[in-house]
């Protein structure tokens, strides 16, 4: 019986000794460390410490206090000051003036316009743009066509912010409507004899919607009206006149 008692005493002593790799851990101590948070430097720290782990500690970047995420002002915003544009569109014949030939009127058809532009973002709502447009005007029952080249400038007004803030996060708006006013100047070249070739000035107005694909690239669908003053559509007519022209233009805008 005495031998058995010695055996239990020795066993109890062995269980109480810390053995490498299997040290006895107090449950209350474990709960306290979980509540306080783990520090990669010294083993324990208060959870309110927001200092970064020192360099060289593997995995230190993944440790974060419970307050640091709340205090961080997270934003995704890429400010841009300029953009370029390239696109093409067609003339709305039913909404544009007709050509005159031998005192007869001919409807516009199959008329196209190419646009290249360079713009500046002045603010969240205002931007300016200079552009080059090259248009070809064809008319029903007429073999001759009119070519037009012009340089112009337009001041655009965005009706919604491209970027808006929700809490601490700045987000991109997908659809932004806009309108603009401006003026262009250029020349006509009428194919065939008797065309009123020459210079014109064209006040313009525009309205459309911008569809943002990424933070930097978007698509504009634009209606553009021009009142061309100086050389009207027509063959065998006197120089001068006014023509109202409406285009629908689809273009890509790249911010930088």
mmCIF file of N, CA, C and O in Angstrom, residues 192-256:
data_model
loop_
_atom_site.group_PDB
_atom_site.id
_atom_site.type_symbol
_atom_site.label_atom_id
_atom_site.label_comp_id
_atom_site.label_asym_id
_atom_site.label_seq_id
_atom_site.Cartn_x
_atom_site.Cartn_y
_atom_site.Cartn_z
ATOM 1 N N UNK A 192 -19.280 69.645 -106.627
ATOM 2 C CA UNK A 192 -20.055 70.093 -107.782
ATOM 3 C C UNK A 192 -19.945 71.593 -107.945
ATOM 4 O O UNK A 192 -19.342 72.301 -107.139
ATOM 5 N N UNK A 193 -20.543 72.109 -109.000
ATOM 6 C CA UNK A 193 -20.441 73.538 -109.308
ATOM 7 C C UNK A 193 -21.564 74.314 -108.631
ATOM 8 O O UNK A 193 -22.638 73.785 -108.351
ATOM 9 N N UNK A 194 -21.275 75.565 -108.334
ATOM 10 C CA UNK A 194 -22.314 76.434 -107.805
ATOM 11 C C UNK A 194 -22.500 76.373 -106.311
ATOM 12 O O UNK A 194 -23.428 76.980 -105.786
ATOM 13 N N UNK A 195 -21.644 75.641 -105.611
ATOM 14 C CA UNK A 195 -21.797 75.564 -104.167
ATOM 15 C C UNK A 195 -21.267 76.807 -103.486
ATOM 16 O O UNK A 195 -20.292 77.410 -103.934
ATOM 17 N N UNK A 196 -21.895 77.164 -102.376
ATOM 18 C CA UNK A 196 -21.502 78.376 -101.664
ATOM 19 C C UNK A 196 -20.366 78.052 -100.695
ATOM 20 O O UNK A 196 -20.532 78.083 -99.488
ATOM 21 N N UNK A 197 -19.180 77.730 -101.234
ATOM 22 C CA UNK A 197 -18.031 77.433 -100.391
ATOM 23 C C UNK A 197 -17.636 78.672 -99.597
ATOM 24 O O UNK A 197 -17.781 79.796 -100.059
ATOM 25 N N UNK A 198 -17.096 78.433 -98.401
ATOM 26 C CA UNK A 198 -16.639 79.573 -97.633
ATOM 27 C C UNK A 198 -16.660 79.330 -96.140
ATOM 28 O O UNK A 198 -16.716 78.189 -95.667
ATOM 29 N N UNK A 199 -16.626 80.426 -95.388
ATOM 30 C CA UNK A 199 -16.466 80.405 -93.942
ATOM 31 C C UNK A 199 -17.825 80.468 -93.251
ATOM 32 O O UNK A 199 -18.769 81.068 -93.752
ATOM 33 N N UNK A 200 -17.919 79.852 -92.065
ATOM 34 C CA UNK A 200 -19.138 79.945 -91.271
ATOM 35 C C UNK A 200 -18.788 80.004 -89.788
ATOM 36 O O UNK A 200 -17.716 79.574 -89.367
ATOM 37 N N UNK A 201 -19.716 80.538 -88.997
ATOM 38 C CA UNK A 201 -19.659 80.533 -87.540
ATOM 39 C C UNK A 201 -20.886 79.784 -87.046
ATOM 40 O O UNK A 201 -21.987 79.954 -87.582
ATOM 41 N N UNK A 202 -20.709 78.940 -86.007
ATOM 42 C CA UNK A 202 -21.809 78.080 -85.568
ATOM 43 C C UNK A 202 -21.937 78.081 -84.053
ATOM 44 O O UNK A 202 -21.242 77.324 -83.367
ATOM 45 N N UNK A 203 -22.825 78.920 -83.473
ATOM 46 C CA UNK A 203 -23.176 78.741 -82.065
ATOM 47 C C UNK A 203 -23.752 77.345 -81.856
ATOM 48 O O UNK A 203 -24.454 76.811 -82.735
ATOM 49 N N UNK A 204 -23.483 76.755 -80.688
ATOM 50 C CA UNK A 204 -23.898 75.374 -80.454
ATOM 51 C C UNK A 204 -24.423 75.180 -79.046
ATOM 52 O O UNK A 204 -24.102 75.939 -78.133
ATOM 53 N N UNK A 205 -25.246 74.150 -78.909
ATOM 54 C CA UNK A 205 -25.726 73.706 -77.601
ATOM 55 C C UNK A 205 -25.663 72.186 -77.586
ATOM 56 O O UNK A 205 -25.749 71.533 -78.631
ATOM 57 N N UNK A 206 -25.496 71.616 -76.403
ATOM 58 C CA UNK A 206 -25.371 70.158 -76.278
ATOM 59 C C UNK A 206 -26.024 69.688 -74.989
ATOM 60 O O UNK A 206 -26.107 70.434 -74.012
ATOM 61 N N UNK A 207 -26.484 68.459 -75.012
ATOM 62 C CA UNK A 207 -27.031 67.815 -73.818
ATOM 63 C C UNK A 207 -26.807 66.320 -73.967
ATOM 64 O O UNK A 207 -26.835 65.779 -75.083
ATOM 65 N N UNK A 208 -26.574 65.642 -72.849
ATOM 66 C CA UNK A 208 -26.328 64.204 -72.953
ATOM 67 C C UNK A 208 -26.144 63.570 -71.596
ATOM 68 O O UNK A 208 -26.427 64.161 -70.553
ATOM 69 N N UNK A 209 -25.615 62.353 -71.632
ATOM 70 C CA UNK A 209 -25.361 61.604 -70.408
ATOM 71 C C UNK A 209 -24.034 60.883 -70.540
ATOM 72 O O UNK A 209 -23.681 60.384 -71.614
ATOM 73 N N UNK A 210 -23.280 60.909 -69.449
ATOM 74 C CA UNK A 210 -21.992 60.228 -69.385
ATOM 75 C C UNK A 210 -22.143 58.934 -68.598
ATOM 76 O O UNK A 210 -22.713 58.929 -67.504
ATOM 77 N N UNK A 211 -21.653 57.843 -69.155
ATOM 78 C CA UNK A 211 -21.694 56.532 -68.507
ATOM 79 C C UNK A 211 -20.260 56.156 -68.148
ATOM 80 O O UNK A 211 -19.440 55.915 -69.037
ATOM 81 N N UNK A 212 -19.950 56.106 -66.840
ATOM 82 C CA UNK A 212 -18.597 55.795 -66.404
ATOM 83 C C UNK A 212 -18.398 54.276 -66.390
ATOM 84 O O UNK A 212 -19.145 53.552 -65.734
ATOM 85 N N UNK A 213 -17.387 53.797 -67.118
ATOM 86 C CA UNK A 213 -17.062 52.374 -67.175
ATOM 87 C C UNK A 213 -16.044 52.024 -66.094
ATOM 88 O O UNK A 213 -16.171 51.013 -65.395
ATOM 89 N N UNK A 214 -15.018 52.853 -65.959
ATOM 90 C CA UNK A 214 -14.011 52.713 -64.908
ATOM 91 C C UNK A 214 -13.823 54.083 -64.266
ATOM 92 O O UNK A 214 -14.511 55.052 -64.606
ATOM 93 N N UNK A 215 -12.856 54.185 -63.329
ATOM 94 C CA UNK A 215 -12.563 55.477 -62.721
ATOM 95 C C UNK A 215 -12.057 56.489 -63.744
ATOM 96 O O UNK A 215 -12.160 57.697 -63.522
ATOM 97 N N UNK A 216 -11.502 56.038 -64.858
ATOM 98 C CA UNK A 216 -10.854 56.936 -65.802
ATOM 99 C C UNK A 216 -11.535 57.013 -67.166
ATOM 100 O O UNK A 216 -11.305 57.964 -67.909
ATOM 101 N N UNK A 217 -12.341 56.045 -67.520
ATOM 102 C CA UNK A 217 -12.899 55.961 -68.872
ATOM 103 C C UNK A 217 -14.423 55.937 -68.811
ATOM 104 O O UNK A 217 -15.013 55.224 -68.002
ATOM 105 N N UNK A 218 -15.044 56.727 -69.697
ATOM 106 C CA UNK A 218 -16.496 56.754 -69.779
ATOM 107 C C UNK A 218 -16.950 56.945 -71.212
ATOM 108 O O UNK A 218 -16.158 57.248 -72.117
ATOM 109 N N UNK A 219 -18.253 56.773 -71.437
ATOM 110 C CA UNK A 219 -18.870 56.946 -72.751
ATOM 111 C C UNK A 219 -19.891 58.071 -72.655
ATOM 112 O O UNK A 219 -20.698 58.114 -71.731
ATOM 113 N N UNK A 220 -19.861 58.989 -73.638
ATOM 114 C CA UNK A 220 -20.821 60.087 -73.707
ATOM 115 C C UNK A 220 -21.784 59.854 -74.871
ATOM 116 O O UNK A 220 -21.353 59.585 -76.000
ATOM 117 N N UNK A 221 -23.063 59.965 -74.594
ATOM 118 C CA UNK A 221 -24.095 59.991 -75.634
ATOM 119 C C UNK A 221 -24.646 61.409 -75.648
ATOM 120 O O UNK A 221 -25.267 61.853 -74.678
ATOM 121 N N UNK A 222 -24.402 62.134 -76.760
ATOM 122 C CA UNK A 222 -24.639 63.574 -76.788
ATOM 123 C C UNK A 222 -25.508 63.975 -77.968
ATOM 124 O O UNK A 222 -25.286 63.505 -79.096
ATOM 125 N N UNK A 223 -26.497 64.831 -77.706
ATOM 126 C CA UNK A 223 -27.208 65.547 -78.770
ATOM 127 C C UNK A 223 -26.553 66.914 -78.914
ATOM 128 O O UNK A 223 -26.339 67.623 -77.940
ATOM 129 N N UNK A 224 -26.205 67.276 -80.147
ATOM 130 C CA UNK A 224 -25.553 68.566 -80.404
ATOM 131 C C UNK A 224 -26.332 69.349 -81.448
ATOM 132 O O UNK A 224 -26.616 68.831 -82.538
ATOM 133 N N UNK A 225 -26.665 70.574 -81.109
ATOM 134 C CA UNK A 225 -27.343 71.482 -82.049
ATOM 135 C C UNK A 225 -26.363 72.567 -82.473
ATOM 136 O O UNK A 225 -25.626 73.122 -81.654
ATOM 137 N N UNK A 226 -26.362 72.892 -83.794
ATOM 138 C CA UNK A 226 -25.547 73.983 -84.305
ATOM 139 C C UNK A 226 -26.385 74.864 -85.235
ATOM 140 O O UNK A 226 -27.164 74.363 -86.045
ATOM 141 N N UNK A 227 -26.224 76.155 -85.076
ATOM 142 C CA UNK A 227 -26.817 77.123 -85.995
ATOM 143 C C UNK A 227 -25.692 77.702 -86.840
ATOM 144 O O UNK A 227 -24.960 78.603 -86.407
ATOM 145 N N UNK A 228 -25.530 77.179 -88.049
ATOM 146 C CA UNK A 228 -24.414 77.552 -88.913
ATOM 147 C C UNK A 228 -24.771 78.810 -89.692
ATOM 148 O O UNK A 228 -25.712 78.823 -90.472
ATOM 149 N N UNK A 229 -23.968 79.838 -89.462
ATOM 150 C CA UNK A 229 -24.221 81.149 -90.057
ATOM 151 C C UNK A 229 -23.094 81.483 -91.026
ATOM 152 O O UNK A 229 -21.918 81.398 -90.678
ATOM 153 N N UNK A 230 -23.430 81.858 -92.248
ATOM 154 C CA UNK A 230 -22.406 82.318 -93.184
ATOM 155 C C UNK A 230 -22.562 81.728 -94.559
ATOM 156 O O UNK A 230 -22.645 82.453 -95.544
ATOM 157 N N UNK A 231 -22.615 80.417 -94.657
ATOM 158 C CA UNK A 231 -22.791 79.759 -95.950
ATOM 159 C C UNK A 231 -23.775 78.617 -95.771
ATOM 160 O O UNK A 231 -23.468 77.605 -95.156
ATOM 161 N N UNK A 232 -24.960 78.792 -96.284
ATOM 162 C CA UNK A 232 -25.992 77.794 -96.088
ATOM 163 C C UNK A 232 -25.859 76.623 -97.047
ATOM 164 O O UNK A 232 -25.086 76.655 -98.008
ATOM 165 N N UNK A 233 -26.610 75.562 -96.771
ATOM 166 C CA UNK A 233 -26.663 74.429 -97.685
ATOM 167 C C UNK A 233 -27.325 74.886 -98.986
ATOM 168 O O UNK A 233 -28.438 75.425 -98.966
ATOM 169 N N UNK A 234 -26.678 74.649 -100.097
ATOM 170 C CA UNK A 234 -27.342 75.000 -101.357
ATOM 171 C C UNK A 234 -26.380 75.109 -102.513
ATOM 172 O O UNK A 234 -25.206 75.431 -102.344
ATOM 173 N N UNK A 235 -26.910 74.818 -103.683
ATOM 174 C CA UNK A 235 -26.181 74.951 -104.930
ATOM 175 C C UNK A 235 -26.925 75.950 -105.815
ATOM 176 O O UNK A 235 -28.165 76.002 -105.827
ATOM 177 N N UNK A 236 -26.170 76.747 -106.528
ATOM 178 C CA UNK A 236 -26.752 77.781 -107.387
ATOM 179 C C UNK A 236 -27.593 78.755 -106.581
ATOM 180 O O UNK A 236 -28.673 79.191 -107.017
ATOM 181 N N UNK A 237 -27.129 79.061 -105.384
ATOM 182 C CA UNK A 237 -27.816 80.049 -104.561
ATOM 183 C C UNK A 237 -26.786 81.075 -104.115
ATOM 184 O O UNK A 237 -25.573 80.849 -104.190
ATOM 185 N N UNK A 238 -27.265 82.189 -103.648
ATOM 186 C CA UNK A 238 -26.342 83.240 -103.198
ATOM 187 C C UNK A 238 -25.638 82.796 -101.915
ATOM 188 O O UNK A 238 -26.164 81.990 -101.148
ATOM 189 N N UNK A 239 -24.472 83.348 -101.712
ATOM 190 C CA UNK A 239 -23.737 83.048 -100.494
ATOM 191 C C UNK A 239 -24.457 83.652 -99.291
ATOM 192 O O UNK A 239 -25.076 84.697 -99.378
ATOM 193 N N UNK A 240 -24.312 82.955 -98.183
ATOM 194 C CA UNK A 240 -24.929 83.442 -96.964
ATOM 195 C C UNK A 240 -26.144 82.606 -96.601
ATOM 196 O O UNK A 240 -26.667 81.825 -97.399
ATOM 197 N N UNK A 241 -26.585 82.770 -95.375
ATOM 198 C CA UNK A 241 -27.737 82.029 -94.903
ATOM 199 C C UNK A 241 -27.467 81.381 -93.559
ATOM 200 O O UNK A 241 -26.378 81.479 -92.998
ATOM 201 N N UNK A 242 -28.480 80.719 -93.057
ATOM 202 C CA UNK A 242 -28.414 80.046 -91.768
ATOM 203 C C UNK A 242 -28.953 78.640 -91.930
ATOM 204 O O UNK A 242 -30.014 78.434 -92.548
ATOM 205 N N UNK A 243 -28.230 77.652 -91.390
ATOM 206 C CA UNK A 243 -28.687 76.257 -91.395
ATOM 207 C C UNK A 243 -28.667 75.721 -89.983
ATOM 208 O O UNK A 243 -27.685 75.895 -89.249
ATOM 209 N N UNK A 244 -29.747 75.062 -89.595
ATOM 210 C CA UNK A 244 -29.844 74.408 -88.296
ATOM 211 C C UNK A 244 -29.528 72.924 -88.473
ATOM 212 O O UNK A 244 -30.166 72.240 -89.279
ATOM 213 N N UNK A 245 -28.549 72.453 -87.717
ATOM 214 C CA UNK A 245 -28.086 71.070 -87.849
ATOM 215 C C UNK A 245 -28.104 70.399 -86.482
ATOM 216 O O UNK A 245 -27.608 70.968 -85.494
ATOM 217 N N UNK A 246 -28.655 69.193 -86.407
ATOM 218 C CA UNK A 246 -28.692 68.413 -85.168
ATOM 219 C C UNK A 246 -27.949 67.097 -85.381
ATOM 220 O O UNK A 246 -28.202 66.390 -86.366
ATOM 221 N N UNK A 247 -27.058 66.788 -84.452
ATOM 222 C CA UNK A 247 -26.305 65.537 -84.494
ATOM 223 C C UNK A 247 -26.522 64.745 -83.203
ATOM 224 O O UNK A 247 -26.731 65.326 -82.133
ATOM 225 N N UNK A 248 -26.435 63.427 -83.317
ATOM 226 C CA UNK A 248 -26.314 62.536 -82.159
ATOM 227 C C UNK A 248 -24.936 61.903 -82.230
ATOM 228 O O UNK A 248 -24.586 61.270 -83.237
ATOM 229 N N UNK A 249 -24.123 62.107 -81.181
ATOM 230 C CA UNK A 249 -22.716 61.688 -81.210
ATOM 231 C C UNK A 249 -22.448 60.735 -80.056
ATOM 232 O O UNK A 249 -22.802 61.013 -78.900
ATOM 233 N N UNK A 250 -21.810 59.620 -80.367
ATOM 234 C CA UNK A 250 -21.360 58.656 -79.354
ATOM 235 C C UNK A 250 -19.839 58.737 -79.290
ATOM 236 O O UNK A 250 -19.161 58.519 -80.299
ATOM 237 N N UNK A 251 -19.301 59.052 -78.125
ATOM 238 C CA UNK A 251 -17.858 59.243 -78.010
ATOM 239 C C UNK A 251 -17.352 58.618 -76.707
ATOM 240 O O UNK A 251 -18.092 58.400 -75.763
ATOM 241 N N UNK A 252 -16.054 58.347 -76.693
ATOM 242 C CA UNK A 252 -15.390 57.820 -75.499
ATOM 243 C C UNK A 252 -14.534 58.927 -74.895
ATOM 244 O O UNK A 252 -13.791 59.604 -75.596
ATOM 245 N N UNK A 253 -14.656 59.086 -73.565
ATOM 246 C CA UNK A 253 -13.907 60.099 -72.860
ATOM 247 C C UNK A 253 -12.935 59.411 -71.896
ATOM 248 O O UNK A 253 -13.342 58.612 -71.049
ATOM 249 N N UNK A 254 -11.651 59.731 -72.008
ATOM 250 C CA UNK A 254 -10.619 59.146 -71.162
ATOM 251 C C UNK A 254 -10.003 60.237 -70.306
ATOM 252 O O UNK A 254 -9.407 61.187 -70.835
ATOM 253 N N UNK A 255 -10.129 60.138 -68.977
ATOM 254 C CA UNK A 255 -9.587 61.135 -68.055
ATOM 255 C C UNK A 255 -8.123 60.819 -67.734
ATOM 256 O O UNK A 255 -7.721 59.659 -67.683
ATOM 257 N N UNK A 256 -7.356 61.859 -67.509
ATOM 258 C CA UNK A 256 -5.964 61.660 -67.104
ATOM 259 C C UNK A 256 -5.487 62.844 -66.291
ATOM 260 O O UNK A 256 -6.159 63.868 -66.219
#
